[in-house]
Amino acid sequence: MTAVAVIAAHDRSGLLDDLNSGLYDRCSPDPLYCTLSGTGVRLLLDSEALKYLGMLNIGLPAIVGMLWGAPLLGRDLEQGTHRTVLTQGVSRGQWLASRLGLAAGTTLVLSGFLAGVFAWWWQPAANQSYGVFWYETAALNGSGPRVVAAALFGLAVGTLLGLLVRRVLPAMTLALLVNGAVILALEAAHRVRFLVPPHTYTSAGSSPKPAMGDKWSAGHYGLITASGRREDVTNCPYPSSTQLGECMDSHGYVARFYEANPAGDYWTFQWTDTLVLGVLTIILTTATTLLLRRRV
């Protein structure tokens, strides 16, 4: 944690120095790419280390599940030392609560710290053409309350697998696979907007469409007829021009549209993922509690 804080403080200081140099003053989210005057070279802040932290946060559930969750009960069950503990007047519920409570508390602090560092580091250049946009994988999946919920989910997965498998190494492997599958599934859900649908932006006739800016495009563009039917944009594949207007008139199109999620949907994605992961964590923890009475 100390190393992450030191690196973040050092790199954020350099980032602020670059921003205060005046080189980026004329840049804005739209146009999406800001270039160095007279050269065409794209202006970008050095945000690689920040993205690495985001990727670490994304992988945190797998790390927690493997290194902490799987051995939490699995090591004692594999070695048989749980029998000694349970003969000391400690109930199964107390044994689980003491171990899982400490692990969950530490996971909460660690994941909250990492998510907070990312947010602090990211803030000066968030959603800027020279920085990191909210919908990039490192930011959307590696920041906010989602990081905390995902880490607790990883712990719950590892703990349940340790109880079921009763051997640490196989449980660690399964925890890695399960957490990886869930991470990929949520990322896929983001891409197709399964849980957070995009907004529709329209423009009358052939007038310019609303600027994309810091919105996250869903990749859906098209034309609208007078009856409201949406048709493929390739029916009039022209930029905003006289040619486009003539094509739209000939086909009876009255407007154009595109679908995208505005920057405010960052929190919708965050809380949706947090809810999904939180519910799964409760289910897995409940299953662990119930199975502990039968298998130990």
PDB file of C-alpha atoms in Angstrom, residues 129-295:
ATOM      1  CA  SER A 129      -8.706  13.987 -24.824  1.00  0.00           C
ATOM      2  CA  TYR A 130      -5.174  13.848 -23.403  1.00  0.00           C
ATOM      3  CA  GLY A 131      -6.043  11.730 -20.361  1.00  0.00           C
ATOM      4  CA  VAL A 132      -8.143   8.680 -19.507  1.00  0.00           C
ATOM      5  CA  PHE A 133     -11.837   8.526 -20.348  1.00  0.00           C
ATOM      6  CA  TRP A 134     -14.316   7.059 -17.883  1.00  0.00           C
ATOM      7  CA  TYR A 135     -15.272   4.178 -20.170  1.00  0.00           C
ATOM      8  CA  GLU A 136     -11.753   2.857 -20.664  1.00  0.00           C
ATOM      9  CA  THR A 137     -11.364  -0.552 -19.051  1.00  0.00           C
ATOM     10  CA  ALA A 138      -8.816   0.586 -16.468  1.00  0.00           C
ATOM     11  CA  ALA A 139     -11.129   3.359 -15.254  1.00  0.00           C
ATOM     12  CA  LEU A 140     -14.569   1.769 -15.535  1.00  0.00           C
ATOM     13  CA  ASN A 141     -13.594  -1.582 -14.012  1.00  0.00           C
ATOM     14  CA  GLY A 142     -10.639  -0.485 -11.908  1.00  0.00           C
ATOM     15  CA  SER A 143     -12.141   2.343  -9.874  1.00  0.00           C
ATOM     16  CA  GLY A 144     -15.071   3.226  -7.641  1.00  0.00           C
ATOM     17  CA  PRO A 145     -17.176   1.062  -5.301  1.00  0.00           C
ATOM     18  CA  ARG A 146     -17.084  -1.723  -7.859  1.00  0.00           C
ATOM     19  CA  VAL A 147     -13.470  -2.479  -6.859  1.00  0.00           C
ATOM     20  CA  VAL A 148     -14.522  -3.047  -3.242  1.00  0.00           C
ATOM     21  CA  ALA A 149     -17.519  -5.208  -4.162  1.00  0.00           C
ATOM     22  CA  ALA A 150     -15.420  -7.253  -6.586  1.00  0.00           C
ATOM     23  CA  ALA A 151     -12.687  -7.866  -4.002  1.00  0.00           C
ATOM     24  CA  LEU A 152     -15.226  -9.083  -1.428  1.00  0.00           C
ATOM     25  CA  PHE A 153     -16.771 -11.293  -4.092  1.00  0.00           C
ATOM     26  CA  GLY A 154     -13.346 -12.762  -4.810  1.00  0.00           C
ATOM     27  CA  LEU A 155     -12.883 -13.530  -1.130  1.00  0.00           C
ATOM     28  CA  ALA A 156     -16.303 -15.217  -0.954  1.00  0.00           C
ATOM     29  CA  VAL A 157     -15.545 -17.331  -4.022  1.00  0.00           C
ATOM     30  CA  GLY A 158     -12.200 -18.492  -2.652  1.00  0.00           C
ATOM     31  CA  THR A 159     -13.617 -19.280   0.789  1.00  0.00           C
ATOM     32  CA  LEU A 160     -16.457 -21.402  -0.591  1.00  0.00           C
ATOM     33  CA  LEU A 161     -14.138 -23.287  -2.948  1.00  0.00           C
ATOM     34  CA  GLY A 162     -11.686 -23.952  -0.115  1.00  0.00           C
ATOM     35  CA  LEU A 163     -14.524 -25.488   1.885  1.00  0.00           C
ATOM     36  CA  LEU A 164     -15.789 -27.580  -1.022  1.00  0.00           C
ATOM     37  CA  VAL A 165     -12.450 -28.790  -2.412  1.00  0.00           C
ATOM     38  CA  ARG A 166     -10.672 -29.089   0.976  1.00  0.00           C
ATOM     39  CA  ARG A 167      -7.295 -28.726  -0.728  1.00  0.00           C
ATOM     40  CA  VAL A 168      -5.618 -25.369  -1.073  1.00  0.00           C
ATOM     41  CA  LEU A 169      -3.881 -25.541  -4.468  1.00  0.00           C
ATOM     42  CA  PRO A 170      -6.881 -26.861  -6.447  1.00  0.00           C
ATOM     43  CA  ALA A 171      -9.118 -24.327  -4.679  1.00  0.00           C
ATOM     44  CA  MET A 172      -6.724 -21.518  -5.593  1.00  0.00           C
ATOM     45  CA  THR A 173      -6.786 -22.566  -9.238  1.00  0.00           C
ATOM     46  CA  LEU A 174     -10.577 -22.730  -9.296  1.00  0.00           C
ATOM     47  CA  ALA A 175     -10.819 -19.341  -7.550  1.00  0.00           C
ATOM     48  CA  LEU A 176      -8.640 -17.820 -10.268  1.00  0.00           C
ATOM     49  CA  LEU A 177     -10.798 -19.333 -12.999  1.00  0.00           C
ATOM     50  CA  VAL A 178     -14.137 -18.355 -11.455  1.00  0.00           C
ATOM     51  CA  ASN A 179     -13.074 -14.797 -10.699  1.00  0.00           C
ATOM     52  CA  GLY A 180     -11.579 -14.440 -14.159  1.00  0.00           C
ATOM     53  CA  ALA A 181     -14.797 -15.658 -15.745  1.00  0.00           C
ATOM     54  CA  VAL A 182     -16.912 -13.192 -13.761  1.00  0.00           C
ATOM     55  CA  ILE A 183     -14.558 -10.286 -14.574  1.00  0.00           C
ATOM     56  CA  LEU A 184     -14.760 -11.109 -18.275  1.00  0.00           C
ATOM     57  CA  ALA A 185     -18.539 -11.552 -18.130  1.00  0.00           C
ATOM     58  CA  LEU A 186     -19.046  -8.109 -16.585  1.00  0.00           C
ATOM     59  CA  GLU A 187     -16.700  -6.541 -19.120  1.00  0.00           C
ATOM     60  CA  ALA A 188     -18.678  -8.190 -21.937  1.00  0.00           C
ATOM     61  CA  ALA A 189     -21.920  -6.914 -20.390  1.00  0.00           C
ATOM     62  CA  HIS A 190     -20.479  -3.394 -20.429  1.00  0.00           C
ATOM     63  CA  ARG A 191     -19.506  -3.644 -24.074  1.00  0.00           C
ATOM     64  CA  VAL A 192     -22.953  -4.740 -25.233  1.00  0.00           C
ATOM     65  CA  ARG A 193     -24.718  -2.442 -22.729  1.00  0.00           C
ATOM     66  CA  PHE A 194     -26.574  -5.426 -21.269  1.00  0.00           C
ATOM     67  CA  LEU A 195     -27.211  -3.864 -17.847  1.00  0.00           C
ATOM     68  CA  VAL A 196     -26.925  -0.134 -18.665  1.00  0.00           C
ATOM     69  CA  PRO A 197     -28.629   0.727 -21.966  1.00  0.00           C
ATOM     70  CA  PRO A 198     -27.293   3.624 -24.033  1.00  0.00           C
ATOM     71  CA  HIS A 199     -29.070   6.918 -24.639  1.00  0.00           C
ATOM     72  CA  THR A 200     -30.261   7.923 -28.118  1.00  0.00           C
ATOM     73  CA  TYR A 201     -29.133  11.260 -29.553  1.00  0.00           C
ATOM     74  CA  THR A 202     -30.892  12.639 -32.627  1.00  0.00           C
ATOM     75  CA  SER A 203     -30.545  15.566 -34.995  1.00  0.00           C
ATOM     76  CA  ALA A 204     -33.258  16.843 -37.315  1.00  0.00           C
ATOM     77  CA  GLY A 205     -32.681  16.417 -41.022  1.00  0.00           C
ATOM     78  CA  SER A 206     -29.055  16.479 -42.122  1.00  0.00           C
ATOM     79  CA  SER A 207     -27.945  18.955 -39.467  1.00  0.00           C
ATOM     80  CA  PRO A 208     -24.786  17.997 -37.545  1.00  0.00           C
ATOM     81  CA  LYS A 209     -25.305  15.341 -34.890  1.00  0.00           C
ATOM     82  CA  PRO A 210     -24.713  16.210 -31.205  1.00  0.00           C
ATOM     83  CA  ALA A 211     -20.998  16.052 -30.462  1.00  0.00           C
ATOM     84  CA  MET A 212     -19.773  12.754 -28.999  1.00  0.00           C
ATOM     85  CA  GLY A 213     -17.447  14.482 -26.518  1.00  0.00           C
ATOM     86  CA  ASP A 214     -16.896  12.248 -23.502  1.00  0.00           C
ATOM     87  CA  LYS A 215     -19.787   9.922 -24.309  1.00  0.00           C
ATOM     88  CA  TRP A 216     -19.144   6.208 -24.817  1.00  0.00           C
ATOM     89  CA  SER A 217     -20.431   5.258 -28.239  1.00  0.00           C
ATOM     90  CA  ALA A 218     -22.437   2.053 -28.487  1.00  0.00           C
ATOM     91  CA  GLY A 219     -21.479   1.805 -32.151  1.00  0.00           C
ATOM     92  CA  HIS A 220     -25.078   2.184 -33.331  1.00  0.00           C
ATOM     93  CA  TYR A 221     -25.695   4.906 -35.916  1.00  0.00           C
ATOM     94  CA  GLY A 222     -28.538   5.353 -38.333  1.00  0.00           C
ATOM     95  CA  LEU A 223     -31.340   7.267 -39.969  1.00  0.00           C
ATOM     96  CA  ILE A 224     -34.927   7.820 -38.881  1.00  0.00           C
ATOM     97  CA  THR A 225     -38.002   7.830 -41.118  1.00  0.00           C
ATOM     98  CA  ALA A 226     -41.081   9.994 -40.598  1.00  0.00           C
ATOM     99  CA  SER A 227     -42.818   7.012 -38.972  1.00  0.00           C
ATOM    100  CA  GLY A 228     -39.968   6.679 -36.463  1.00  0.00           C
ATOM    101  CA  ARG A 229     -38.412   3.571 -37.972  1.00  0.00           C
ATOM    102  CA  ARG A 230     -34.630   3.332 -37.644  1.00  0.00           C
ATOM    103  CA  GLU A 231     -32.561   2.229 -40.612  1.00  0.00           C
ATOM    104  CA  ASP A 232     -28.902   1.594 -41.278  1.00  0.00           C
ATOM    105  CA  VAL A 233     -26.596   4.576 -41.722  1.00  0.00           C
ATOM    106  CA  THR A 234     -25.080   3.011 -44.841  1.00  0.00           C
ATOM    107  CA  ASN A 235     -28.265   3.862 -46.743  1.00  0.00           C
ATOM    108  CA  CYS A 236     -26.899   7.423 -46.914  1.00  0.00           C
ATOM    109  CA  PRO A 237     -23.149   7.073 -46.350  1.00  0.00           C
ATOM    110  CA  TYR A 238     -22.296  10.732 -46.683  1.00  0.00           C
ATOM    111  CA  PRO A 239     -20.949  13.316 -44.238  1.00  0.00           C
ATOM    112  CA  SER A 240     -23.032  16.344 -43.265  1.00  0.00           C
ATOM    113  CA  SER A 241     -23.409  17.971 -46.674  1.00  0.00           C
ATOM    114  CA  THR A 242     -25.787  18.766 -49.516  1.00  0.00           C
ATOM    115  CA  GLN A 243     -25.288  15.231 -50.777  1.00  0.00           C
ATOM    116  CA  LEU A 244     -26.437  13.805 -47.459  1.00  0.00           C
ATOM    117  CA  GLY A 245     -29.524  16.030 -47.433  1.00  0.00           C
ATOM    118  CA  GLU A 246     -30.483  14.957 -50.937  1.00  0.00           C
ATOM    119  CA  CYS A 247     -30.059  11.297 -50.071  1.00  0.00           C
ATOM    120  CA  MET A 248     -32.170  11.629 -46.920  1.00  0.00           C
ATOM    121  CA  ASP A 249     -34.925  13.433 -48.827  1.00  0.00           C
ATOM    122  CA  SER A 250     -34.999  10.778 -51.500  1.00  0.00           C
ATOM    123  CA  HIS A 251     -35.410   8.002 -48.904  1.00  0.00           C
ATOM    124  CA  GLY A 252     -37.823   9.883 -46.676  1.00  0.00           C
ATOM    125  CA  TYR A 253     -35.457  10.206 -43.712  1.00  0.00           C
ATOM    126  CA  VAL A 254     -36.218  13.073 -41.342  1.00  0.00           C
ATOM    127  CA  ALA A 255     -33.411  12.713 -38.792  1.00  0.00           C
ATOM    128  CA  ARG A 256     -30.197  10.942 -37.838  1.00  0.00           C
ATOM    129  CA  PHE A 257     -29.307   9.253 -34.560  1.00  0.00           C
ATOM    130  CA  TYR A 258     -26.557   7.557 -32.615  1.00  0.00           C
ATOM    131  CA  GLU A 259     -26.534   5.674 -29.321  1.00  0.00           C
ATOM    132  CA  ALA A 260     -24.062   6.362 -26.539  1.00  0.00           C
ATOM    133  CA  ASN A 261     -23.702   6.518 -22.775  1.00  0.00           C
ATOM    134  CA  PRO A 262     -22.927   9.978 -21.315  1.00  0.00           C
ATOM    135  CA  ALA A 263     -20.196  10.433 -18.722  1.00  0.00           C
ATOM    136  CA  GLY A 264     -22.820  10.472 -15.958  1.00  0.00           C
ATOM    137  CA  ASP A 265     -23.489   6.800 -16.658  1.00  0.00           C
ATOM    138  CA  TYR A 266     -20.125   6.013 -15.073  1.00  0.00           C
ATOM    139  CA  TRP A 267     -21.927   5.864 -11.734  1.00  0.00           C
ATOM    140  CA  THR A 268     -24.775   3.824 -13.189  1.00  0.00           C
ATOM    141  CA  PHE A 269     -22.264   1.223 -14.353  1.00  0.00           C
ATOM    142  CA  GLN A 270     -20.497   1.395 -10.989  1.00  0.00           C
ATOM    143  CA  TRP A 271     -23.560   0.871  -8.819  1.00  0.00           C
ATOM    144  CA  THR A 272     -25.016  -1.755 -11.131  1.00  0.00           C
ATOM    145  CA  ASP A 273     -21.838  -3.829 -10.922  1.00  0.00           C
ATOM    146  CA  THR A 274     -21.637  -3.228  -7.181  1.00  0.00           C
ATOM    147  CA  LEU A 275     -25.202  -4.503  -6.746  1.00  0.00           C
ATOM    148  CA  VAL A 276     -24.598  -7.600  -8.874  1.00  0.00           C
ATOM    149  CA  LEU A 277     -21.343  -8.462  -7.116  1.00  0.00           C
ATOM    150  CA  GLY A 278     -22.802  -7.676  -3.698  1.00  0.00           C
ATOM    151  CA  VAL A 279     -25.750 -10.017  -4.215  1.00  0.00           C
ATOM    152  CA  LEU A 280     -23.436 -12.773  -5.445  1.00  0.00           C
ATOM    153  CA  THR A 281     -21.197 -12.260  -2.405  1.00  0.00           C
ATOM    154  CA  ILE A 282     -24.154 -12.632  -0.030  1.00  0.00           C
ATOM    155  CA  ILE A 283     -25.291 -15.805  -1.809  1.00  0.00           C
ATOM    156  CA  LEU A 284     -21.827 -17.360  -1.698  1.00  0.00           C
ATOM    157  CA  THR A 285     -21.266 -16.424   1.948  1.00  0.00           C
ATOM    158  CA  THR A 286     -24.656 -17.860   2.902  1.00  0.00           C
ATOM    159  CA  ALA A 287     -23.836 -21.074   1.037  1.00  0.00           C
ATOM    160  CA  THR A 288     -20.503 -21.305   2.871  1.00  0.00           C
ATOM    161  CA  THR A 289     -22.218 -20.872   6.241  1.00  0.00           C
ATOM    162  CA  LEU A 290     -24.810 -23.566   5.512  1.00  0.00           C
ATOM    163  CA  LEU A 291     -22.336 -26.042   3.999  1.00  0.00           C
ATOM    164  CA  LEU A 292     -19.903 -25.613   6.877  1.00  0.00           C
ATOM    165  CA  ARG A 293     -22.390 -27.328   9.202  1.00  0.00           C
ATOM    166  CA  ARG A 294     -22.605 -30.369   6.926  1.00  0.00           C
ATOM    167  CA  ARG A 295     -19.039 -30.765   5.712  1.00  0.00           C
TER     168      ARG A 295
END
